[in-house]
Coordinates of N, CA, C and O in Angstrom, one line a residue:
X286 N 0.8 -1.2 0.0 CA 0.0 0.0 0.0 C 0.9 1.3 0.0 O 0.6 2.2 -0.7
X287 N 1.9 1.3 0.8 CA 2.8 2.4 0.8 C 3.5 2.7 -0.5 O 3.6 3.8 -0.9
X288 N 3.8 1.6 -1.2 CA 4.4 1.7 -2.6 C 3.4 2.3 -3.5 O 3.7 3.1 -4.4
X289 N 2.1 1.9 -3.4 CA 1.1 2.4 -4.3 C 0.9 4.0 -4.0 O 0.8 4.7 -5.0
X290 N 1.0 4.4 -2.8 CA 0.9 5.8 -2.5 C 2.1 6.6 -3.1 O 1.9 7.7 -3.6
X291 N 3.3 6.0 -3.1 CA 4.4 6.6 -3.7 C 4.3 6.7 -5.2 O 4.7 7.7 -5.8
X292 N 3.7 5.7 -5.8 CA 3.5 5.7 -7.3 C 2.5 6.8 -7.6 O 2.6 7.5 -8.6
X293 N 1.4 6.9 -6.8 CA 0.4 8.0 -7.1 C 1.1 9.3 -6.9 O 0.8 10.3 -7.7
X294 N 2.0 9.5 -5.9 CA 2.7 10.7 -5.7 C 3.5 11.1 -7.0 O 3.6 12.2 -7.4
X295 N 4.2 10.0 -7.5 CA 5.0 10.2 -8.8 C 4.0 10.7 -9.9 O 4.4 11.7 -10.6
X296 N 2.9 10.1 -10.0 CA 1.9 10.5 -11.0 C 1.5 11.9 -10.8 O 1.6 12.7 -11.8
X297 N 1.2 12.3 -9.6 CA 0.8 13.7 -9.3 C 1.8 14.7 -9.6 O 1.6 15.8 -10.1
X298 N 3.1 14.4 -9.2 CA 4.2 15.4 -9.4 C 4.4 15.5 -10.9 O 4.6 16.6 -11.4
X299 N 4.4 14.4 -11.7 CA 4.6 14.5 -13.1 C 3.4 15.1 -13.8 O 3.5 15.7 -14.9
X300 N 2.2 15.0 -13.2 CA 1.0 15.6 -13.7 C 1.2 17.1 -13.7 O 1.0 17.9 -14.6
X301 N 1.7 17.6 -12.5 CA 2.0 19.0 -12.3 C 3.1 19.5 -13.3 O 2.9 20.6 -13.9
X302 N 4.1 18.7 -13.5 CA 5.1 19.0 -14.5 C 4.5 19.1 -15.9 O 4.7 20.1 -16.6
X303 N 3.7 18.2 -16.3 CA 3.0 18.2 -17.6 C 2.1 19.4 -17.7 O 1.9 19.9 -18.8
X304 N 1.4 19.7 -16.6 CA 0.4 20.8 -16.7 C 1.1 22.2 -16.9 O 0.6 23.0 -17.6
X305 N 2.3 22.3 -16.4 CA 3.0 23.6 -16.6 C 4.1 23.6 -17.6 O 4.8 24.6 -17.7
X306 N 4.3 22.5 -18.3 CA 5.3 22.4 -19.4 C 4.6 22.8 -20.7 O 4.1 22.0 -21.4
X307 N 4.6 24.1 -20.9 CA 4.1 24.6 -22.2 C 5.2 24.9 -23.1 O 6.1 25.6 -22.7
X308 N 5.2 24.3 -24.3 CA 6.3 24.5 -25.2 C 7.2 23.3 -25.4 O 8.2 23.3 -26.1
X309 N 6.8 22.2 -24.9 CA 7.5 20.9 -25.2 C 8.6 20.5 -24.1 O 8.7 21.2 -23.1
X310 N 9.3 19.5 -24.5 CA 10.3 18.9 -23.5 C 11.3 19.8 -23.1 O 11.8 19.7 -21.9
X311 N 11.8 20.8 -23.9 CA 12.9 21.7 -23.5 C 12.4 22.6 -22.4 O 13.2 22.9 -21.5
X312 N 11.1 23.0 -22.4 CA 10.6 23.9 -21.4 C 10.4 23.2 -20.1 O 10.2 23.8 -19.1
X313 N 10.4 21.9 -20.0 CA 10.1 21.2 -18.8 C 11.3 21.1 -17.9 O 11.1 20.8 -16.7
X314 N 12.5 21.3 -18.4 CA 13.7 21.1 -17.6 C 13.7 21.9 -16.3 O 14.0 21.3 -15.2
X315 N 13.5 23.2 -16.3 CA 13.5 23.9 -15.1 C 12.4 23.4 -14.1 O 12.7 23.4 -12.8
X316 N 11.3 23.0 -14.5 CA 10.2 22.5 -13.7 C 10.6 21.2 -13.1 O 10.4 20.9 -11.9
X317 N 11.2 20.3 -13.9 CA 11.6 19.0 -13.4 C 12.7 19.2 -12.3 O 12.7 18.6 -11.2
X318 N 13.6 20.1 -12.5 CA 14.7 20.3 -11.5 C 14.1 20.9 -10.3 O 14.5 20.4 -9.2
X319 N 13.2 21.8 -10.4 CA 12.5 22.4 -9.2 C 11.8 21.3 -8.4 O 12.0 21.2 -7.1
X320 N 11.0 20.4 -9.0 CA 10.3 19.4 -8.3 C 11.1 18.2 -7.9 O 11.1 17.9 -6.7
X321 N 11.8 17.6 -8.8 CA 12.5 16.4 -8.5 C 13.8 16.6 -7.7 O 14.2 15.8 -6.9
X322 N 14.5 17.6 -8.0 CA 15.8 17.9 -7.4 C 15.7 18.7 -6.1 O 16.1 18.3 -5.0
X323 N 15.0 19.8 -6.2 CA 15.0 20.7 -5.1 C 13.9 20.3 -4.0 O 14.2 20.2 -2.8
X324 N 12.7 20.1 -4.5 CA 11.5 19.9 -3.6 C 11.5 18.5 -3.0 O 11.5 18.3 -1.8
X325 N 11.6 17.4 -3.8 CA 11.4 16.1 -3.3 C 12.7 15.3 -3.2 O 12.8 14.3 -2.6
X326 N 13.8 15.9 -3.8 CA 15.1 15.2 -3.7 C 15.1 13.8 -4.2 O 15.8 12.9 -3.6
X327 N 14.3 13.5 -5.2 CA 14.3 12.2 -5.8 C 15.4 12.0 -6.8 O 15.7 10.8 -7.1
X328 N 16.0 13.0 -7.3 CA 17.1 12.9 -8.3 C 18.1 14.1 -8.0 O 17.8 15.0 -7.4
X329 N 19.3 13.9 -8.6 CA 20.2 15.0 -8.6 C 20.1 15.7 -9.9 O 19.5 15.3 -10.9
X330 N 20.7 16.9 -9.9 CA 20.7 17.7 -11.1 C 21.4 17.0 -12.3 O 20.9 17.0 -13.4
X331 N 22.5 16.3 -12.0 CA 23.2 15.5 -13.0 C 22.3 14.4 -13.6 O 22.3 14.1 -14.8
X332 N 21.6 13.7 -12.7 CA 20.7 12.6 -13.1 C 19.6 13.1 -14.0 O 19.3 12.5 -15.0
X333 N 19.1 14.3 -13.7 CA 18.1 14.9 -14.5 C 18.6 15.2 -15.9 O 18.0 14.9 -16.9
X334 N 19.8 15.9 -15.9 CA 20.4 16.3 -17.2 C 20.8 15.0 -18.0 O 20.6 15.0 -19.2
X335 N 21.3 14.0 -17.3 CA 21.7 12.8 -18.1 C 20.4 12.1 -18.7 O 20.4 11.7 -19.8
X336 N 19.3 12.1 -17.9 CA 18.1 11.5 -18.4 C 17.6 12.3 -19.5 O 17.1 11.8 -20.5
X337 N 17.7 13.6 -19.4 CA 17.2 14.5 -20.5 C 18.0 14.3 -21.8 O 17.4 14.3 -22.8
X338 N 19.3 14.2 -21.6 CA 20.2 14.0 -22.8 C 19.9 12.6 -23.4 O 19.8 12.5 -24.7
X339 N 19.7 11.6 -22.6 CA 19.4 10.3 -23.2 C 18.0 10.3 -23.8 O 17.8 9.7 -24.9
X340 N 17.0 11.0 -23.2 CA 15.7 11.1 -23.8 C 15.7 11.7 -25.2 O 14.9 11.4 -26.0
X341 N 16.6 12.6 -25.4 CA 16.7 13.3 -26.7 C 17.3 12.4 -27.8 O 17.1 12.6 -29.0
X342 N 18.0 11.4 -27.3 CA 18.7 10.5 -28.3 C 18.0 9.3 -28.6 O 18.4 8.5 -29.4
X343 N 16.8 9.1 -28.0 CA 16.0 7.9 -28.4 C 14.7 8.4 -29.0 O 14.2 9.5 -28.7
X344 N 14.0 7.6 -29.8 CA 12.8 8.0 -30.5 C 11.7 8.3 -29.5 O 11.6 7.7 -28.4
X345 N 10.9 9.3 -29.8 CA 9.7 9.6 -28.9 C 9.7 11.0 -28.5 O 10.6 11.8 -28.8
X346 N 8.7 11.4 -27.7 CA 8.6 12.7 -27.2 C 9.5 12.9 -26.0 O 9.6 12.1 -25.1
X347 N 10.3 14.0 -26.0 CA 11.3 14.2 -25.0 C 10.7 14.2 -23.6 O 11.3 13.6 -22.6
X348 N 9.6 14.9 -23.4 CA 8.9 14.9 -22.1 C 8.6 13.6 -21.5 O 8.8 13.2 -20.4
X349 N 8.0 12.7 -22.4 CA 7.6 11.4 -22.0 C 8.8 10.5 -21.7 O 8.9 9.8 -20.7
X350 N 9.8 10.6 -22.6 CA 11.1 9.8 -22.5 C 11.8 10.2 -21.2 O 12.2 9.3 -20.4
X351 N 11.9 11.5 -20.9 CA 12.6 11.9 -19.7 C 11.8 11.5 -18.5 O 12.4 11.0 -17.5
X352 N 10.5 11.6 -18.5 CA 9.7 11.2 -17.4 C 9.8 9.7 -17.1 O 9.9 9.2 -16.0
X353 N 9.8 8.9 -18.2 CA 9.9 7.4 -18.0 C 11.3 7.1 -17.4 O 11.4 6.3 -16.5
X354 N 12.4 7.7 -17.9 CA 13.7 7.4 -17.4 C 13.8 7.8 -15.9 O 14.4 7.1 -15.1
X355 N 13.3 9.0 -15.6 CA 13.3 9.4 -14.2 C 12.4 8.5 -13.3 O 12.8 8.3 -12.2
X356 N 11.3 8.1 -13.9 CA 10.4 7.3 -13.1 C 11.0 5.9 -12.8 O 10.9 5.3 -11.7
X357 N 11.7 5.3 -13.8 CA 12.4 4.0 -13.7 C 13.4 4.2 -12.6 O 13.6 3.3 -11.8
X358 N 14.2 5.3 -12.7 CA 15.3 5.5 -11.7 C 14.7 5.5 -10.3 O 15.3 5.0 -9.4
X359 N 13.6 6.2 -10.1 CA 13.0 6.4 -8.8 C 12.2 5.2 -8.3 O 12.4 4.8 -7.1
X360 N 11.3 4.6 -9.1 CA 10.4 3.6 -8.6 C 10.3 2.4 -9.5 O 9.3 1.7 -9.5
X361 N 11.2 2.2 -10.4 CA 11.2 1.1 -11.3 C 10.1 1.2 -12.4 O 9.7 2.3 -12.8
X362 N 9.6 0.1 -12.8 CA 8.6 0.0 -13.9 C 7.4 0.8 -13.6 O 7.0 1.6 -14.5
X363 N 6.8 0.7 -12.5 CA 5.6 1.4 -12.2 C 5.8 2.9 -12.0 O 4.9 3.7 -12.3
X364 N 7.0 3.2 -11.6 CA 7.4 4.7 -11.5 C 7.4 5.3 -12.9 O 7.0 6.4 -13.1
X365 N 8.0 4.5 -13.9 CA 8.0 4.9 -15.3 C 6.6 5.1 -15.8 O 6.3 6.1 -16.5
X366 N 5.7 4.2 -15.5 CA 4.4 4.2 -16.0 C 3.7 5.4 -15.4 O 3.0 6.2 -16.1
X367 N 3.8 5.6 -14.1 CA 3.1 6.7 -13.4 C 3.7 8.1 -13.9 O 2.9 9.0 -14.2
X368 N 5.0 8.2 -14.1 CA 5.6 9.4 -14.5 C 5.1 9.7 -16.0 O 4.8 10.9 -16.3
X369 N 5.2 8.7 -16.8 CA 4.8 9.0 -18.2 C 3.3 9.3 -18.3 O 3.0 10.3 -19.0
X370 N 2.4 8.6 -17.6 CA 1.0 8.9 -17.7 C 0.8 10.3 -17.0 O -0.1 11.1 -17.5
X371 N 1.5 10.6 -16.0 CA 1.3 11.9 -15.3 C 1.7 13.1 -16.2 O 1.0 14.1 -16.3
X372 N 2.8 12.9 -17.0 CA 3.2 14.0 -17.8 C 2.3 14.2 -19.0 O 2.2 15.4 -19.5
X373 N 1.7 13.2 -19.5 CA 0.8 13.3 -20.7 C -0.6 13.6 -20.4 O -1.4 14.2 -21.2
X374 N -1.1 13.3 -19.2 CA -2.5 13.5 -18.8 C -3.0 14.9 -19.0 O -4.1 15.2 -19.5
X375 N -2.2 15.9 -18.5 CA -2.7 17.3 -18.7 C -2.9 17.7 -20.1 O -3.9 18.4 -20.5
X376 N -2.0 17.3 -21.0 CA -2.1 17.6 -22.4 C -3.3 17.0 -23.0 O -4.0 17.6 -23.8
X377 N -3.6 15.7 -22.7 CA -4.8 15.1 -23.2 C -6.1 15.8 -22.7 O -6.9 16.1 -23.6
X378 N -6.1 16.1 -21.5 CA -7.3 16.9 -20.9 C -7.5 18.2 -21.6 O -8.5 18.6 -22.0
X379 N -6.4 19.0 -21.7 CA -6.4 20.3 -22.2 C -6.7 20.3 -23.7 O -7.6 21.1 -24.2
X380 N -6.2 19.3 -24.5 CA -6.5 19.2 -25.9 C -8.0 18.9 -26.1 O -8.6 19.5 -27.0
X381 N -8.5 18.0 -25.3 CA -9.9 17.7 -25.5 C -10.8 19.0 -25.2 O -11.7 19.3 -26.0
X382 N -10.5 19.7 -24.1 CA -11.2 20.9 -23.8 C -11.1 21.9 -24.9 O -12.1 22.5 -25.3
X383 N -9.9 22.2 -25.3 CA -9.6 23.2 -26.4 C -10.4 22.8 -27.7 O -11.0 23.7 -28.3
X384 N -10.3 21.5 -28.0 CA -10.9 21.1 -29.3 C -12.4 21.4 -29.2 O -13.1 21.6 -30.3
X385 N -13.0 21.3 -28.1 CA -14.5 21.5 -27.9 C -14.8 23.0 -28.1 O -15.8 23.4 -28.8
X386 N -14.0 23.9 -27.5 CA -14.3 25.3 -27.5 C -13.5 26.2 -28.4 O -13.8 27.4 -28.6
X387 N -12.5 25.6 -29.1 CA -11.5 26.5 -29.8 C -12.1 27.3 -30.9 O -11.8 28.5 -31.0
X388 N -13.0 26.8 -31.7 CA -13.6 27.6 -32.8 C -14.4 28.7 -32.3 O -14.5 29.8 -33.0
X389 N -15.0 28.6 -31.1 CA -15.8 29.7 -30.6 C -14.9 30.8 -30.0 O -15.4 32.0 -30.0
X390 N -13.7 30.5 -29.5 CA -13.0 31.5 -28.7 C -11.7 32.0 -29.4 O -11.2 33.0 -28.9
X391 N -11.3 31.5 -30.5 CA -10.0 31.9 -31.1 C -10.1 33.3 -31.6 O -9.0 33.9 -31.8
X392 N -11.2 33.8 -31.9 CA -11.4 35.2 -32.4 C -11.4 36.2 -31.3 O -11.3 37.4 -31.6
X393 N -11.5 35.8 -30.1 CA -11.6 36.8 -29.0 C -10.2 37.3 -28.7 O -9.2 36.6 -28.6
X394 N -10.1 38.6 -28.7 CA -8.8 39.3 -28.5 C -8.0 38.9 -27.3 O -6.8 38.7 -27.4
X395 N -8.7 38.7 -26.2 CA -8.0 38.3 -25.0 C -7.4 36.9 -25.1 O -6.3 36.7 -24.7
X396 N -8.0 36.0 -25.8 CA -7.5 34.7 -26.1 C -6.3 34.8 -27.0 O -5.2 34.1 -26.7
X397 N -6.4 35.5 -28.1 CA -5.2 35.7 -29.0 C -4.0 36.3 -28.2 O -2.9 35.9 -28.4
X398 N -4.3 37.3 -27.4 CA -3.2 37.9 -26.6 C -2.6 37.0 -25.6 O -1.4 37.0 -25.3
X399 N -3.5 36.1 -25.0 CA -3.0 35.1 -24.1 C -2.0 34.2 -24.8 O -0.9 33.9 -24.2
X400 N -2.3 33.8 -26.0 CA -1.4 32.9 -26.7 C -0.1 33.6 -27.0 O 1.0 33.0 -27.0
X401 N -0.1 34.9 -27.3 CA 1.1 35.7 -27.5 C 2.0 35.7 -26.2 O 3.2 35.5 -26.3
X402 N 1.3 35.9 -25.1 CA 2.1 35.9 -23.8 C 2.6 34.5 -23.5 O 3.8 34.4 -23.0
X403 N 1.9 33.5 -23.8 CA 2.4 32.1 -23.6 C 3.6 31.9 -24.4 O 4.6 31.3 -24.0
X404 N 3.6 32.3 -25.7 CA 4.8 32.1 -26.6 C 6.1 32.8 -25.9 O 7.1 32.2 -26.0
X405 N 5.9 34.0 -25.4 CA 7.0 34.7 -24.8 C 7.5 33.9 -23.5 O 8.7 33.8 -23.3
X406 N 6.6 33.4 -22.7 CA 7.0 32.7 -21.5 C 7.7 31.4 -21.9 O 8.7 31.0 -21.3
X407 N 7.2 30.7 -23.0 CA 7.9 29.5 -23.5 C 9.3 29.8 -23.9 O 10.3 29.1 -23.7
X408 N 9.5 30.9 -24.7 CA 10.8 31.3 -25.1 C 11.7 31.5 -23.9 O 12.9 31.1 -24.0
X409 N 11.3 32.2 -22.9 CA 12.1 32.4 -21.7 C 12.5 31.1 -21.1 O 13.6 30.9 -20.7
X410 N 11.6 30.1 -21.0 CA 11.9 28.8 -20.4 C 12.9 28.1 -21.3 O 13.8 27.4 -20.8
X411 N 12.7 28.2 -22.6 CA 13.7 27.5 -23.5 C 15.1 28.1 -23.3 O 16.1 27.4 -23.3
X412 N 15.2 29.4 -23.3 CA 16.5 30.1 -23.1 C 17.1 29.6 -21.8 O 18.3 29.3 -21.7
X413 N 16.3 29.6 -20.7 CA 16.8 29.1 -19.4 C 17.3 27.7 -19.5 O 18.4 27.4 -18.9
X414 N 16.6 26.8 -20.2 CA 17.0 25.4 -20.3 C 18.3 25.3 -21.1 O 19.2 24.6 -20.6
X415 N 18.4 26.0 -22.1 CA 19.7 26.0 -22.9 C 20.8 26.5 -22.1 O 21.9 25.9 -22.0
X416 N 20.6 27.6 -21.4 CA 21.7 28.1 -20.5 C 22.1 27.1 -19.5 O 23.3 26.9 -19.3
X417 N 21.2 26.5 -18.8 CA 21.5 25.5 -17.8 C 22.3 24.3 -18.4 O 23.2 23.8 -17.8
X418 N 21.8 23.8 -19.5 CA 22.4 22.7 -20.1 C 23.8 23.0 -20.6 O 24.7 22.2 -20.4
X419 N 24.0 24.2 -21.2 CA 25.4 24.6 -21.6 C 26.3 24.7 -20.4 O 27.4 24.2 -20.4
X420 N 25.8 25.3 -19.3 CA 26.6 25.5 -18.1 C 27.0 24.2 -17.5 O 28.2 24.1 -17.0
X421 N 26.2 23.2 -17.5 CA 26.5 21.9 -16.9 C 27.2 21.0 -17.8 O 28.0 20.1 -17.4
X422 N 27.0 21.1 -19.1 CA 27.6 20.2 -20.1 C 28.9 20.6 -20.7 O 29.8 19.8 -21.0
X423 N 29.1 21.9 -20.9 CA 30.4 22.3 -21.6 C 31.4 22.6 -20.5 O 31.3 23.6 -19.7
X424 N 32.4 21.7 -20.4 CA 33.3 21.8 -19.3 C 34.8 22.1 -19.7 O 35.6 22.3 -18.9
X425 N 35.0 22.1 -21.0 CA 36.4 22.4 -21.5 C 36.3 22.9 -22.9 O 35.2 23.1 -23.5
X426 N 37.5 23.2 -23.5 CA 37.5 23.8 -24.8 C 36.9 22.9 -25.9 O 36.3 23.5 -26.8
X427 N 37.0 21.6 -25.7 CA 36.4 20.7 -26.7 C 34.9 20.8 -26.7 O 34.2 20.7 -27.7
X428 N 34.3 21.0 -25.5 CA 32.9 21.2 -25.4 C 32.4 22.5 -26.1 O 31.4 22.5 -26.8
X429 N 33.2 23.5 -25.9 CA 32.9 24.8 -26.6 C 33.0 24.6 -28.1 O 32.1 25.1 -28.9
X430 N 34.0 23.9 -28.6 CA 34.2 23.7 -30.0 C 33.0 22.9 -30.6 O 32.4 23.2 -31.6
X431 N 32.6 21.8 -29.9 CA 31.5 21.0 -30.4 C 30.2 21.7 -30.3 O 29.4 21.6 -31.3
X432 N 30.0 22.5 -29.3 CA 28.8 23.3 -29.2 C 28.7 24.3 -30.3 O 27.7 24.4 -31.0
X433 N 29.8 25.0 -30.6 CA 29.8 26.0 -31.6 C 29.6 25.4 -33.0 O 28.9 25.8 -33.8
X434 N 30.4 24.3 -33.2 CA 30.3 23.6 -34.5 C 28.9 23.1 -34.8 O 28.4 23.2 -35.9
X435 N 28.3 22.5 -33.7 CA 26.9 21.9 -33.9 C 26.0 23.1 -34.2 O 25.1 22.9 -35.1
X436 N 26.1 24.2 -33.5 CA 25.2 25.3 -33.7 C 25.3 25.8 -35.1 O 24.3 26.0 -35.8
X437 N 26.5 26.0 -35.6 CA 26.8 26.5 -37.0 C 26.3 25.5 -38.0 O 25.6 25.9 -39.0
X438 N 26.5 24.2 -37.8 CA 26.1 23.2 -38.8 C 24.5 23.2 -38.9 O 24.0 23.1 -40.0
X439 N 23.8 23.3 -37.8 CA 22.4 23.3 -37.9 C 21.8 24.6 -38.4 O 21.0 24.7 -39.3
X440 N 22.3 25.7 -37.8 CA 21.7 27.0 -38.1 C 22.1 27.6 -39.5 O 21.3 28.0 -40.2
X441 N 23.4 27.5 -39.8 CA 23.9 28.2 -41.0 C 23.9 27.2 -42.2 O 23.5 27.6 -43.3
X442 N 24.4 26.0 -42.0 CA 24.5 25.1 -43.1 C 23.3 24.2 -43.3 O 23.2 23.3 -44.1
X443 N 22.3 24.3 -42.3 CA 21.0 23.6 -42.4 C 21.3 22.1 -42.5 O 20.5 21.3 -43.2
X444 N 22.3 21.6 -41.8 CA 22.5 20.1 -41.7 C 21.5 19.5 -40.7 O 21.2 20.1 -39.6
X445 N 21.0 18.4 -41.0 CA 20.0 17.7 -40.1 C 20.6 17.5 -38.7 O 21.7 17.1 -38.6
X446 N 19.8 17.8 -37.7 CA 20.3 17.6 -36.3 C 20.7 16.2 -36.0 O 21.5 15.9 -35.2
X447 N 20.1 15.2 -36.8 CA 20.4 13.8 -36.6 C 21.9 13.6 -36.9 O 22.6 13.0 -36.1
X448 N 22.3 14.1 -38.0 CA 23.7 14.0 -38.4 C 24.6 14.7 -37.4 O 25.7 14.2 -37.1
X449 N 24.2 15.9 -37.0 CA 25.0 16.6 -36.0 C 25.2 15.9 -34.7 O 26.3 15.8 -34.1
X450 N 24.1 15.3 -34.2 CA 24.1 14.5 -33.0 C 25.0 13.3 -33.1 O 25.9 13.0 -32.3
X451 N 24.9 12.5 -34.2 CA 25.7 11.4 -34.4 C 27.2 11.8 -34.6 O 28.1 11.2 -34.0
X452 N 27.4 12.8 -35.4 CA 28.8 13.3 -35.5 C 29.4 13.8 -34.2 O 30.6 13.5 -33.9
X453 N 28.7 14.5 -33.5 CA 29.2 15.0 -32.2 C 29.5 13.9 -31.2 O 30.5 13.9 -30.5
X454 N 28.6 12.8 -31.2 CA 28.9 11.7 -30.4 C 30.1 11.0 -30.8 O 31.0 10.6 -29.9
X455 N 30.3 10.8 -32.1 CA 31.5 10.1 -32.5 C 32.8 10.9 -32.2 O 33.8 10.4 -31.7
X456 N 32.7 12.2 -32.5 CA 33.9 13.1 -32.2 C 34.1 13.1 -30.7 O 35.3 13.0 -30.3
X457 N 33.1 13.2 -29.9 CA 33.3 13.2 -28.4 C 33.9 11.9 -27.9 O 34.8 11.9 -27.0
X458 N 33.5 10.8 -28.4 CA 34.1 9.5 -28.0 C 35.6 9.5 -28.4 O 36.4 9.2 -27.5
X459 N 35.9 10.0 -29.5 CA 37.3 10.0 -29.9 C 38.1 11.0 -29.0 O 39.2 10.6 -28.5
X460 N 37.6 12.2 -28.9 CA 38.3 13.2 -28.1 C 38.5 12.8 -26.6 O 39.6 12.8 -26.1
X461 N 37.4 12.3 -26.0 CA 37.5 12.0 -24.6 C 38.2 10.7 -24.3 O 38.9 10.5 -23.3
X462 N 38.2 9.7 -25.3 CA 39.0 8.5 -25.2 C 40.5 8.9 -25.3 O 41.3 8.4 -24.5
X463 N 40.8 9.8 -26.2 CA 42.2 10.2 -26.4 C 42.7 11.0 -25.2 O 43.8 10.8 -24.7
X464 N 41.8 11.8 -24.6 CA 42.2 12.5 -23.4 C 42.4 11.6 -22.2 O 43.4 11.8 -21.5
X465 N 41.6 10.6 -22.1 CA 41.8 9.6 -21.0 C 43.1 8.8 -21.2 O 43.8 8.5 -20.3
X466 N 43.3 8.5 -22.5 CA 44.6 7.7 -22.8 C 45.8 8.6 -22.5 O 46.8 8.1 -22.0
X467 N 45.8 9.9 -22.8 CA 46.9 10.7 -22.5 C 47.1 11.0 -21.0 O 48.2 11.1 -20.6
X468 N 46.0 10.9 -20.3 CA 46.1 11.1 -18.8 C 46.4 9.8 -18.0 O 46.7 9.9 -16.8
X469 N 46.4 8.7 -18.7 CA 46.6 7.4 -18.1 C 48.1 7.3 -17.8 O 48.9 7.3 -18.7
X470 N 48.5 7.1 -16.5 CA 49.9 7.0 -16.1 C 50.6 5.7 -16.5 O 51.8 5.6 -16.6
X471 N 49.8 4.7 -16.8 CA 50.4 3.4 -17.1 C 50.9 3.2 -18.5 O 50.8 4.0 -19.4

């Protein structure tokens, strides 16, 4: 029974995360850190960032993948189920409600202005997420080089992010393998 209560608590926390994650998986990172790291201490900041990075590299929705990974870490299979269902439930509820009323309310000025404000808030959350990820992930000159090269490849040369991610992974393996080999005293 106690385990069931903990699974329900996971569901409710991830429901809250899903409810306030407007703008997709990138916007959820500050909320996840606030809830899981600071408030409940279920994860560390590094575990959240690692789960987030892994979630981006596997097929599926980043928010659901991250929730499942963090749920598994915390409560195993049922934690993953609760976290995943929790994070998607608000979207399902909101989409159903919006679809019922959208055509009636989209012409109202206040609704149109609310959507403009939501876009600005989402942009702020995305910038905060990028800042935190860069601050935690880029630890040396090679990280700066990979970050800059990746940014340039995607933004200027319009190279698919898939190729950039695979290329960065291969280059990182080589660089950090070489670095460890150079630092090995034996």
